[in-house]
CSV table of N, CA and C in Angstrom, one decimal:
chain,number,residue,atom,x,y,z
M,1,UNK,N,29.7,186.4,106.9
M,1,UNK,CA,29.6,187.6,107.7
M,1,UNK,C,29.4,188.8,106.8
M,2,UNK,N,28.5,189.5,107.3
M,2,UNK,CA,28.3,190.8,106.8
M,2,UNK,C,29.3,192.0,105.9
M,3,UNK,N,30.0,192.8,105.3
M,3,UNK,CA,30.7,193.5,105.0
M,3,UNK,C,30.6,194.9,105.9
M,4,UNK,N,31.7,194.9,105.8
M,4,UNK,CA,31.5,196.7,106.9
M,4,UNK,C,31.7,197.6,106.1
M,5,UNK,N,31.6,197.7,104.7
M,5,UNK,CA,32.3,199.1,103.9
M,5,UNK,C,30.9,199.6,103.6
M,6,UNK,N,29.7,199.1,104.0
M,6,UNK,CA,28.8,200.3,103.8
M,6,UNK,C,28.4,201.0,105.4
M,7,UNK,N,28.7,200.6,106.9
M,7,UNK,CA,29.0,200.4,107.8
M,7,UNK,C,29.4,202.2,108.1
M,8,UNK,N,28.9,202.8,109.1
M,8,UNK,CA,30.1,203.8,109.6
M,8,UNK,C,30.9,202.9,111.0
M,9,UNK,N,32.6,202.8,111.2
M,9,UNK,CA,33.0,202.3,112.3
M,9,UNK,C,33.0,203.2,113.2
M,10,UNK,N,32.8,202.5,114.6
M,10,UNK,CA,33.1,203.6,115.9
M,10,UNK,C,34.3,203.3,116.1
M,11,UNK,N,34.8,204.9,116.2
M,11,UNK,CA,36.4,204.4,117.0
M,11,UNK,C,36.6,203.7,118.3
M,12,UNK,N,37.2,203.8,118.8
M,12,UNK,CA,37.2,202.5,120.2
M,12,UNK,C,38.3,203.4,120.7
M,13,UNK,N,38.2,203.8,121.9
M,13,UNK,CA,39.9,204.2,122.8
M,13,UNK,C,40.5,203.2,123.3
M,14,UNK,N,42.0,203.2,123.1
M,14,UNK,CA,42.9,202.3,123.6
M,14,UNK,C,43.3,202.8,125.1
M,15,UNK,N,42.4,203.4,125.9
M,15,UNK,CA,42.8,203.4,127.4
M,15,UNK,C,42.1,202.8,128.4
M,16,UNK,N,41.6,201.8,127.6
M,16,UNK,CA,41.3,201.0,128.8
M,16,UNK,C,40.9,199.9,128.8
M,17,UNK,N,40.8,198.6,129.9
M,17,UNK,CA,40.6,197.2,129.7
M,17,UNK,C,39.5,197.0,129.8
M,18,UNK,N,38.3,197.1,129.4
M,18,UNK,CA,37.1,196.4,129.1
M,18,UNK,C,37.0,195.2,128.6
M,19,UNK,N,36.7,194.3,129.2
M,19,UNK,CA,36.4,192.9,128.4
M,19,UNK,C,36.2,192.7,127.4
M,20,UNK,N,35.1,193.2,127.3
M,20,UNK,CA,34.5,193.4,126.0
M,20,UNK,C,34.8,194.2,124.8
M,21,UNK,N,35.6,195.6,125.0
M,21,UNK,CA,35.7,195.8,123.3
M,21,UNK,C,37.5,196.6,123.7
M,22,UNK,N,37.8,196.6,124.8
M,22,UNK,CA,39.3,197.4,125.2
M,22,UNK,C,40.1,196.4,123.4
M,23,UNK,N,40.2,197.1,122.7
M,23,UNK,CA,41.8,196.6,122.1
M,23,UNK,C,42.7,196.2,122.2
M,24,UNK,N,43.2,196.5,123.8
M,24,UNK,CA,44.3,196.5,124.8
M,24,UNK,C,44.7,195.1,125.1
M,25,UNK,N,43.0,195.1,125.9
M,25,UNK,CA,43.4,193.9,126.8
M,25,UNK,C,43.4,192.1,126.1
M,26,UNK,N,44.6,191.6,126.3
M,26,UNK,CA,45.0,190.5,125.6
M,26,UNK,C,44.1,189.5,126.0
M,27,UNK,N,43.4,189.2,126.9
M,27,UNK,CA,42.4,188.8,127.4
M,27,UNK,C,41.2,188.5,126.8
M,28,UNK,N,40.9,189.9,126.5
M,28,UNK,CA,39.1,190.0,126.2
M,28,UNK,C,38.8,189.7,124.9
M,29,UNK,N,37.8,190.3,124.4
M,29,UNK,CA,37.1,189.8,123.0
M,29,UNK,C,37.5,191.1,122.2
M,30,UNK,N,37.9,192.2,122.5
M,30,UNK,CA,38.5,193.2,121.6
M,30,UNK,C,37.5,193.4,120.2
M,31,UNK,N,36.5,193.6,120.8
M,31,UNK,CA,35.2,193.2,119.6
M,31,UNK,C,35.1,195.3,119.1
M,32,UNK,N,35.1,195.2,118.2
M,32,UNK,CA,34.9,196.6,117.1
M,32,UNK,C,33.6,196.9,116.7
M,33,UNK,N,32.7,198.1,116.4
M,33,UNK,CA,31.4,198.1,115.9
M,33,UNK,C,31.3,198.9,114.8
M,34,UNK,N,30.1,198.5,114.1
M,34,UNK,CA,29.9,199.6,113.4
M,34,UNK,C,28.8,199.7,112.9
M,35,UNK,N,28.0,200.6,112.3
M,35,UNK,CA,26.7,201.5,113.0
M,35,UNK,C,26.2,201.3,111.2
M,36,UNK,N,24.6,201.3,111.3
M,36,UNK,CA,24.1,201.9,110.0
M,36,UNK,C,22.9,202.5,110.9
M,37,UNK,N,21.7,203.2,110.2
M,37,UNK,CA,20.8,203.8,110.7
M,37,UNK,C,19.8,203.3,111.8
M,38,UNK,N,20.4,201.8,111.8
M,38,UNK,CA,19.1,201.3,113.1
M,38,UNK,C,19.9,200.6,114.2
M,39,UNK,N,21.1,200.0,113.7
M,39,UNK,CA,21.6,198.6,114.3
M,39,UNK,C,23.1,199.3,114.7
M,40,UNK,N,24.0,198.5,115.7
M,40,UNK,CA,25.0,198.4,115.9
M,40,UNK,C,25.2,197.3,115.9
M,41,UNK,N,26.6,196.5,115.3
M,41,UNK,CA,27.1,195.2,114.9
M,41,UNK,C,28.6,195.0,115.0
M,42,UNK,N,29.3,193.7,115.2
M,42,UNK,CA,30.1,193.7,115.5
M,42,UNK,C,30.7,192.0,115.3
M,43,UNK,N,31.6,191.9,114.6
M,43,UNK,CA,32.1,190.3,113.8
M,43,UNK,C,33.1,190.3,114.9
M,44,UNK,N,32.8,188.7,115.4
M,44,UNK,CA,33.6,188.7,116.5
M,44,UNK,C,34.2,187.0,116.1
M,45,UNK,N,35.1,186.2,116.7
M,45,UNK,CA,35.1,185.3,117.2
M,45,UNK,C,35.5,185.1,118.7
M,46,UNK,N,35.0,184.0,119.0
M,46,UNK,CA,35.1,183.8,121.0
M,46,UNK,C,36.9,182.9,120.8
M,47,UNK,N,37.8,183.6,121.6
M,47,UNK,CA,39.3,182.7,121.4
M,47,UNK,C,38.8,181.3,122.4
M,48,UNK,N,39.6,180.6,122.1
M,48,UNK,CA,39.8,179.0,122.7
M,48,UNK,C,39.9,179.4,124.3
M,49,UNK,N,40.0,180.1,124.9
M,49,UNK,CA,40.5,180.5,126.6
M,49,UNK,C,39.4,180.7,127.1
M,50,UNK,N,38.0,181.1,126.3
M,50,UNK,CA,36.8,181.7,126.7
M,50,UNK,C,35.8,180.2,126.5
M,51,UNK,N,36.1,179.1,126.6
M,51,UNK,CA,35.2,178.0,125.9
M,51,UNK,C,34.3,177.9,127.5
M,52,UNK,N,33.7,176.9,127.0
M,52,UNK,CA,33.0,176.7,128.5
M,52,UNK,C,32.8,174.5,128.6
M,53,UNK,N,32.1,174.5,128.3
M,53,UNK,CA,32.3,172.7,128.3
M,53,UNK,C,32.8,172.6,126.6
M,54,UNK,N,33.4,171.5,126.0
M,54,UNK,CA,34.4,171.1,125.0
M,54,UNK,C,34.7,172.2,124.1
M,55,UNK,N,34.1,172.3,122.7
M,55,UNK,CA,34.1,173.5,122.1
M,55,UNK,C,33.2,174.5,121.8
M,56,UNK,N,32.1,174.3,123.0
M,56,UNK,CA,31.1,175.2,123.6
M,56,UNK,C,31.8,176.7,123.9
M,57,UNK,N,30.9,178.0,123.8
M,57,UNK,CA,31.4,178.8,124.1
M,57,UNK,C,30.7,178.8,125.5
M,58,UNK,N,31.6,179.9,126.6
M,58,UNK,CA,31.1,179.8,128.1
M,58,UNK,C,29.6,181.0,127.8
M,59,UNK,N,28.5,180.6,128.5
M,59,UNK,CA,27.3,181.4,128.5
M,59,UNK,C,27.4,183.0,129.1
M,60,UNK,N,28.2,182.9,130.0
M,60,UNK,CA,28.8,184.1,130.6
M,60,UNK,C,29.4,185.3,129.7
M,61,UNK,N,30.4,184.6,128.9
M,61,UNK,CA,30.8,185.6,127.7
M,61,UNK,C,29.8,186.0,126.4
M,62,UNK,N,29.1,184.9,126.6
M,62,UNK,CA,27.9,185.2,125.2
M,62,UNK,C,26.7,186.6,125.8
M,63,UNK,N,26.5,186.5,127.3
M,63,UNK,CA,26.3,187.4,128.0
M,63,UNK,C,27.0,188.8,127.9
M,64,UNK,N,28.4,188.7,128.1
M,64,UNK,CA,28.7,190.1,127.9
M,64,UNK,C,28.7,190.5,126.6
M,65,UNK,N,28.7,189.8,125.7
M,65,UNK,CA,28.9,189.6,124.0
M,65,UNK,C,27.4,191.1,123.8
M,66,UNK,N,26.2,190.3,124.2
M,66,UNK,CA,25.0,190.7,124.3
M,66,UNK,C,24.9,192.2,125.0
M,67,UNK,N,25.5,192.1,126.0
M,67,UNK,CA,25.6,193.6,126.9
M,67,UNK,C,26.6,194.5,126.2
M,68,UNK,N,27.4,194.1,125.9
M,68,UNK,CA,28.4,195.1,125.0
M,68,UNK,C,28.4,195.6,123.8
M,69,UNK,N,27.4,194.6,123.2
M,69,UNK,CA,26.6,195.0,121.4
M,69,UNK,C,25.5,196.1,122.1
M,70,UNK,N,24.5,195.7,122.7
M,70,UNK,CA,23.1,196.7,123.5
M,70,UNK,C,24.1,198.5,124.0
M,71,UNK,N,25.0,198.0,124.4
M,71,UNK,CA,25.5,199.1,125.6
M,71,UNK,C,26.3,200.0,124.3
M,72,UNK,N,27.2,199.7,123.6
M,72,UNK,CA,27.2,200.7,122.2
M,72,UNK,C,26.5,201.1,121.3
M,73,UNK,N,24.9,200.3,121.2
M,73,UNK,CA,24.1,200.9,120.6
M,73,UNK,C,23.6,201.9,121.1
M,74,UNK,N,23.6,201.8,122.7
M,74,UNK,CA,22.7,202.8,123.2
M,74,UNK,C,23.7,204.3,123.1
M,75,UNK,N,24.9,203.9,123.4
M,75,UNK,CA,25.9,205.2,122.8
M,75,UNK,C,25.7,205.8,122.1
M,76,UNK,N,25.6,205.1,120.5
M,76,UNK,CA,25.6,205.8,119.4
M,76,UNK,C,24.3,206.4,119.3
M,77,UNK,N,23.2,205.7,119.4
M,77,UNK,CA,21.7,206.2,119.2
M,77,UNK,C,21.1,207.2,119.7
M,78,UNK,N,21.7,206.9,121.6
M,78,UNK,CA,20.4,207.4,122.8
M,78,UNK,C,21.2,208.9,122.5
M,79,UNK,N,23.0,208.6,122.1
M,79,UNK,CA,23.8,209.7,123.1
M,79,UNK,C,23.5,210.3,124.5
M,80,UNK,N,23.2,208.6,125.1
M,80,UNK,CA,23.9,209.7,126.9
M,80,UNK,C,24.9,208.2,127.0
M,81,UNK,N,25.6,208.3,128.4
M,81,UNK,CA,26.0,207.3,129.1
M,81,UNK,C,24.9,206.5,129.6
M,82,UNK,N,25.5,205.0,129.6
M,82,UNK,CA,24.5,204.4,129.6
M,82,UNK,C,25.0,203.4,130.6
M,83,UNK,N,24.2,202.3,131.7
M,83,UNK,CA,24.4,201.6,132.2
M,83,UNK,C,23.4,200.4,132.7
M,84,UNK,N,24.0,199.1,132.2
M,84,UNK,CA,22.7,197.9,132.2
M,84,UNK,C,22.0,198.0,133.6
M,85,UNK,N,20.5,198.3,133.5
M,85,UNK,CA,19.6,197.9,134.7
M,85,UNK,C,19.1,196.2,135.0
M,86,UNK,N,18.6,195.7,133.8
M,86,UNK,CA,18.6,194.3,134.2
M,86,UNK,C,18.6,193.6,132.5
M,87,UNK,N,19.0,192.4,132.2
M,87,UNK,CA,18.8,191.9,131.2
M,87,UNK,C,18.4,190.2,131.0
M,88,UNK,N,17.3,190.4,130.0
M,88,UNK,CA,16.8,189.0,129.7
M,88,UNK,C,17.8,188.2,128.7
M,89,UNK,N,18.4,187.0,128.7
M,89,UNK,CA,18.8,186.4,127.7
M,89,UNK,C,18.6,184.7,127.4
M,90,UNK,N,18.1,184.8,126.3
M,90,UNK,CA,17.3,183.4,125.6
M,90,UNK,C,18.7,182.6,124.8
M,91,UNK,N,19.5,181.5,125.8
M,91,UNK,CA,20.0,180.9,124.7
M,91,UNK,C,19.5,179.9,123.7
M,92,UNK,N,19.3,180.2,122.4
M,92,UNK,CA,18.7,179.2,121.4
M,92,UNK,C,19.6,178.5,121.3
M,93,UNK,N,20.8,178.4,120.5
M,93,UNK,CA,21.2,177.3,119.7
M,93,UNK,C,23.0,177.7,120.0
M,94,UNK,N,23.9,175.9,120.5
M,94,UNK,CA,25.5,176.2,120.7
M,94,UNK,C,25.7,177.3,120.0
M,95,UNK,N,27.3,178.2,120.7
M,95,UNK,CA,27.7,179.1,119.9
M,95,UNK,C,29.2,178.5,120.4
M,96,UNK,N,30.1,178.2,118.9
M,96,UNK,CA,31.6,177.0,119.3
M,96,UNK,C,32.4,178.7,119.5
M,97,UNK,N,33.3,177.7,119.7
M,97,UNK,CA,34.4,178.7,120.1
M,97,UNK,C,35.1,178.8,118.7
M,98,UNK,N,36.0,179.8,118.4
M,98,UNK,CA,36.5,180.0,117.1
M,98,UNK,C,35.8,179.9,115.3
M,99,UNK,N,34.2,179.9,115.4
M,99,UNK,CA,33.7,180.0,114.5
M,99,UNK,C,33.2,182.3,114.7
M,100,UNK,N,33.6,182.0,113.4
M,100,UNK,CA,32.8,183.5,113.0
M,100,UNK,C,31.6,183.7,113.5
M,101,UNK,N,31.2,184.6,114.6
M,101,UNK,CA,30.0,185.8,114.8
M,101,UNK,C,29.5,186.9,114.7
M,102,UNK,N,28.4,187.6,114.7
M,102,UNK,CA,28.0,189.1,114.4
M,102,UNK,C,26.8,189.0,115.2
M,103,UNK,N,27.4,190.0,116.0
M,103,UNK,CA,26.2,190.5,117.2
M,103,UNK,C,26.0,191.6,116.7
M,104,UNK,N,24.5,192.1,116.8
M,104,UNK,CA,23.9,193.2,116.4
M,104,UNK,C,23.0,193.6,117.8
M,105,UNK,N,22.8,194.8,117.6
M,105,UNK,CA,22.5,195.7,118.9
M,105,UNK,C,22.0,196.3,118.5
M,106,UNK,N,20.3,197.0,118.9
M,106,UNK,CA,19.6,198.3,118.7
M,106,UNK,C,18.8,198.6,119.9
M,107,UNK,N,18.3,199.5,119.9
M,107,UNK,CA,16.9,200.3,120.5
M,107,UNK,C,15.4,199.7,120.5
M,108,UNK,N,15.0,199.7,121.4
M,108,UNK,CA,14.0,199.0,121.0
M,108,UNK,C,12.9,200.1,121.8
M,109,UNK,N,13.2,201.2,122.6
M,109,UNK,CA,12.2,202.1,123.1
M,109,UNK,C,13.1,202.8,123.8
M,110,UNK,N,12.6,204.2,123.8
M,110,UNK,CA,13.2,205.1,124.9
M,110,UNK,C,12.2,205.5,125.7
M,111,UNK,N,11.9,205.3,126.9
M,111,UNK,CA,11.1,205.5,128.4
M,111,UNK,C,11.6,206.6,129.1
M,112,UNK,N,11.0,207.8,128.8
M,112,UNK,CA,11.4,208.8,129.4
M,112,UNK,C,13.0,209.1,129.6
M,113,UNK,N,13.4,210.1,130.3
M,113,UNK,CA,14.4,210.9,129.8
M,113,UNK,C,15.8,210.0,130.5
M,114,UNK,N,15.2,208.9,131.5
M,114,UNK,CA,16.9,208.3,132.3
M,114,UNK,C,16.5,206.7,131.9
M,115,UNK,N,15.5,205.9,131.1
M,115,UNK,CA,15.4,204.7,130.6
M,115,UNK,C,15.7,204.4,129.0
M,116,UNK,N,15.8,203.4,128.6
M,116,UNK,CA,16.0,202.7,127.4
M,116,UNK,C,15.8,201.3,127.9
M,117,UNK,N,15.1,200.9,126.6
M,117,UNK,CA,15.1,199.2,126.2
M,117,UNK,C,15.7,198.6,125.0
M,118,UNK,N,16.6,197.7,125.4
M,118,UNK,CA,17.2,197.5,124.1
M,118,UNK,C,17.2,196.0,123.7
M,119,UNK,N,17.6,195.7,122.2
M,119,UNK,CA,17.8,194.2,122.0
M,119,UNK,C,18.8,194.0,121.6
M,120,UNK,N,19.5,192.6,121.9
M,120,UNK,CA,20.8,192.3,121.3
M,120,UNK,C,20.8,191.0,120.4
M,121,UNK,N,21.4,190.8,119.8
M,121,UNK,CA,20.9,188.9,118.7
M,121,UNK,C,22.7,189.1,118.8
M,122,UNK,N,22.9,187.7,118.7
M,122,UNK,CA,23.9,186.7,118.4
M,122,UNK,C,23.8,185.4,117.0
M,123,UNK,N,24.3,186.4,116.0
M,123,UNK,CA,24.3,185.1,115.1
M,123,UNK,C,25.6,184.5,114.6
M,124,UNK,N,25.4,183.2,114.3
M,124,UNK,CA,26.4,181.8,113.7
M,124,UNK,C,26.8,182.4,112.4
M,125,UNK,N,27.9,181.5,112.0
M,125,UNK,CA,28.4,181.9,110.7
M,125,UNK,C,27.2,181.8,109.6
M,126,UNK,N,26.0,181.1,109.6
M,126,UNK,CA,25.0,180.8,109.0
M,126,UNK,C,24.2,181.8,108.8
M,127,UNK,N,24.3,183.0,109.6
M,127,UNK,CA,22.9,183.3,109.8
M,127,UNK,C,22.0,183.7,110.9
M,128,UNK,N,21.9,182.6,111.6
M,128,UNK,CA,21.3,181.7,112.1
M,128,UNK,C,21.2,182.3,114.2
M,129,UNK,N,20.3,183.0,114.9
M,129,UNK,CA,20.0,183.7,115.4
M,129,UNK,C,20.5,182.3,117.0
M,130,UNK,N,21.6,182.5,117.5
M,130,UNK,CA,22.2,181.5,118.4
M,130,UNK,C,21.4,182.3,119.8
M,131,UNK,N,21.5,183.6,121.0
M,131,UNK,CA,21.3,183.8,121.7
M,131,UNK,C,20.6,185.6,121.2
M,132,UNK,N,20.0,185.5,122.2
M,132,UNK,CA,18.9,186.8,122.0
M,132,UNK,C,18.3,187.3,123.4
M,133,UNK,N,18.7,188.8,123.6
M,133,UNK,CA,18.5,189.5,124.7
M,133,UNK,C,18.2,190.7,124.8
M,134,UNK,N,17.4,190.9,125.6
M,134,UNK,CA,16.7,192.5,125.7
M,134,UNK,C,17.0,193.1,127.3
M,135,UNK,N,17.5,194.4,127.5
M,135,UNK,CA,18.1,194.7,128.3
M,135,UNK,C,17.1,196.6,128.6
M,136,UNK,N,16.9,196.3,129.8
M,136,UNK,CA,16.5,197.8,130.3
M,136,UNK,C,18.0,198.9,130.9
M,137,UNK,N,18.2,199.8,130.3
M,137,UNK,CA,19.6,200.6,130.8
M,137,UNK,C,18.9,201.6,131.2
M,138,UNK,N,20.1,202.2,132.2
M,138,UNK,CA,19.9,203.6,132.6
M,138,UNK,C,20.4,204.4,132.0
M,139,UNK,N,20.3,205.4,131.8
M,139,UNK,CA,20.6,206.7,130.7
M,139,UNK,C,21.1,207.6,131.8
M,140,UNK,N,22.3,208.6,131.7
M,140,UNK,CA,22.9,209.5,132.5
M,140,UNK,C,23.4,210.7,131.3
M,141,UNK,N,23.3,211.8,131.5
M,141,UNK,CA,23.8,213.0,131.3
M,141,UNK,C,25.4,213.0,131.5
M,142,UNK,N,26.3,213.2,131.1
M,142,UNK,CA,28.0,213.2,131.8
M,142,UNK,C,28.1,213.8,132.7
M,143,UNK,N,27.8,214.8,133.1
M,143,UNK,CA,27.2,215.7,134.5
M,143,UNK,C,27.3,214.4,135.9
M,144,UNK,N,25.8,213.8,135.6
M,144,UNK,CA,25.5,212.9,136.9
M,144,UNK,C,26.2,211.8,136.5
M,145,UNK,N,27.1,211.4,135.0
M,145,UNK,CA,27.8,209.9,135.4
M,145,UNK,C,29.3,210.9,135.8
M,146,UNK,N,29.5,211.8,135.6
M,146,UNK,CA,30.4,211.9,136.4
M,146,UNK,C,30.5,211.9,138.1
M,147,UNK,N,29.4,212.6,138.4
M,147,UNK,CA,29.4,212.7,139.6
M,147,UNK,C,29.1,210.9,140.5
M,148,UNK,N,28.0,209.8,139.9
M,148,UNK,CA,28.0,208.9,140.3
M,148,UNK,C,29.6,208.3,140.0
M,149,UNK,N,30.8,208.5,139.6
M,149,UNK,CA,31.8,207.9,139.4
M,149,UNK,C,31.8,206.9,138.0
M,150,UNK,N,30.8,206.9,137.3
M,150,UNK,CA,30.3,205.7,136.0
M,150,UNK,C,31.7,206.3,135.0
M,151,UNK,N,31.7,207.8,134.6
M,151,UNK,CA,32.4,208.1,133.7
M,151,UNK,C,33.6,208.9,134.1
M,152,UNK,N,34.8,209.2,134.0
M,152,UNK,CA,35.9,209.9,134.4
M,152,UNK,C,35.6,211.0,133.1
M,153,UNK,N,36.4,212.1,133.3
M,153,UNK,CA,37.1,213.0,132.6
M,153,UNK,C,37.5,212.9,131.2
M,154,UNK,N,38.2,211.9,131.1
M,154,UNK,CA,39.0,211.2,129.4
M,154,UNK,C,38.1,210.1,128.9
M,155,UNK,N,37.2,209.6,129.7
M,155,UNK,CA,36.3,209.3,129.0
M,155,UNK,C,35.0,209.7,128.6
M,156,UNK,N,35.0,210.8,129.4
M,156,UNK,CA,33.4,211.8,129.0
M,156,UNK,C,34.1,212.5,128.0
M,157,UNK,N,35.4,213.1,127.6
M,157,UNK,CA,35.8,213.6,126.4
M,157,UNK,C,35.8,212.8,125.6
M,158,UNK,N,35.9,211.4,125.3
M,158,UNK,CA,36.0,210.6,124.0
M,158,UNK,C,34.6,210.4,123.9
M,159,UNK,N,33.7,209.8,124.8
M,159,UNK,CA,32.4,209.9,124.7
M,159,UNK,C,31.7,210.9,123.5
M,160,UNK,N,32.3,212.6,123.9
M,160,UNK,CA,31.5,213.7,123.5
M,160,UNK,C,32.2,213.7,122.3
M,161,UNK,N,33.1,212.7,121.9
M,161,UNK,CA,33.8,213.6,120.7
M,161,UNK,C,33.4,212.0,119.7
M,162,UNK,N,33.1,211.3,120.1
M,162,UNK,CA,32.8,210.1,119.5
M,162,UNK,C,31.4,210.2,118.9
M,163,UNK,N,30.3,210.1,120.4
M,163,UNK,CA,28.7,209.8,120.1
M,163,UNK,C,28.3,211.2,120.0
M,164,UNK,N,28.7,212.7,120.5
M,164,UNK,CA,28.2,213.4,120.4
M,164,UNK,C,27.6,213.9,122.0
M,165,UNK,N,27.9,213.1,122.7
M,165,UNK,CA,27.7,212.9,124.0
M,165,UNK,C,27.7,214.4,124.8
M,166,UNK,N,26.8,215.2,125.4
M,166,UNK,CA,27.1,216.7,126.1
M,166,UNK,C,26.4,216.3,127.2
């Protein structure tokens, strides 16, 4: 796996349970990122509770795995709030449960002022490119995700004080 000391880390808030990167929740994947000029990434392993058939991981989680690397890239990059419109995902090759992963997430186009396209890769301890997805998001202002209900108050503050978010 990659080293993170040339890496900037995104802080993460502990107020809330996201599957995917909450800290909190004992549950989820509690997955951490961290940024260099093109990519967001993130070393994860899937726990034993998430498997899907023997020591297969479930496809479902390798799904949010993919949506949750895309969805803080588009944070750090786009700086707006962001929210998945539809996503492709190509599973290549098993991903086991409790082996080392690094999902990486970037940009792949910005489409006018409320679109983005993004990609997300899943690789093995090897290397080795296991699932791969590209996702179209909607892009919001904190203004209208507040008003659609997407973002609260304490989180359009950590937002703006994290990504830069106004």
């Amino acid at each position: 796996m990659e080293p993170t000391k040339n890496y900037q880390h995104l802080p993460n808030s502990s107020d809330h349970y996201c599957f995917g990167c909450s800290p909190v929740n004992p549950s989820g994947l509690q997955m951490n990122f961290f940024a260099d000029r093109e990519t967001v990434f993130s070393n994860l392993t899937i726990p034993e509770h998430l498997c899907g058939w023997s020591n297969i991981a479930h496809g479902g989680v390798l799904t949010t795995i993919l949506d949750e690397i895309m969805s803080w890239a588009a944070l750090h990059f786009i700086k707006r709030i962001t929210m998945t419109k539809s996503m492709n995902i190509e599973f290549i090759k098993p991903v086991y449960i409790r082996n080392p992963l690094k999902a990486e997430g970037k940009v792949l186009e910005i489409s006018g002022k409320h679109d983005a396209v993004m990609e997300g890769i899943l690789y093995n301890d090897k290397g080795v490119a296991c699932a791969k997805s590209t996702a179209n998001f909607a892009t919001f202002s904190p203004k209208v995700a507040k008003r659609l209900g997407i973002a609260d108050d304490d989180s359009l503050k950590f937002f703006a004080n994290v990504f830069g978010i106004k």
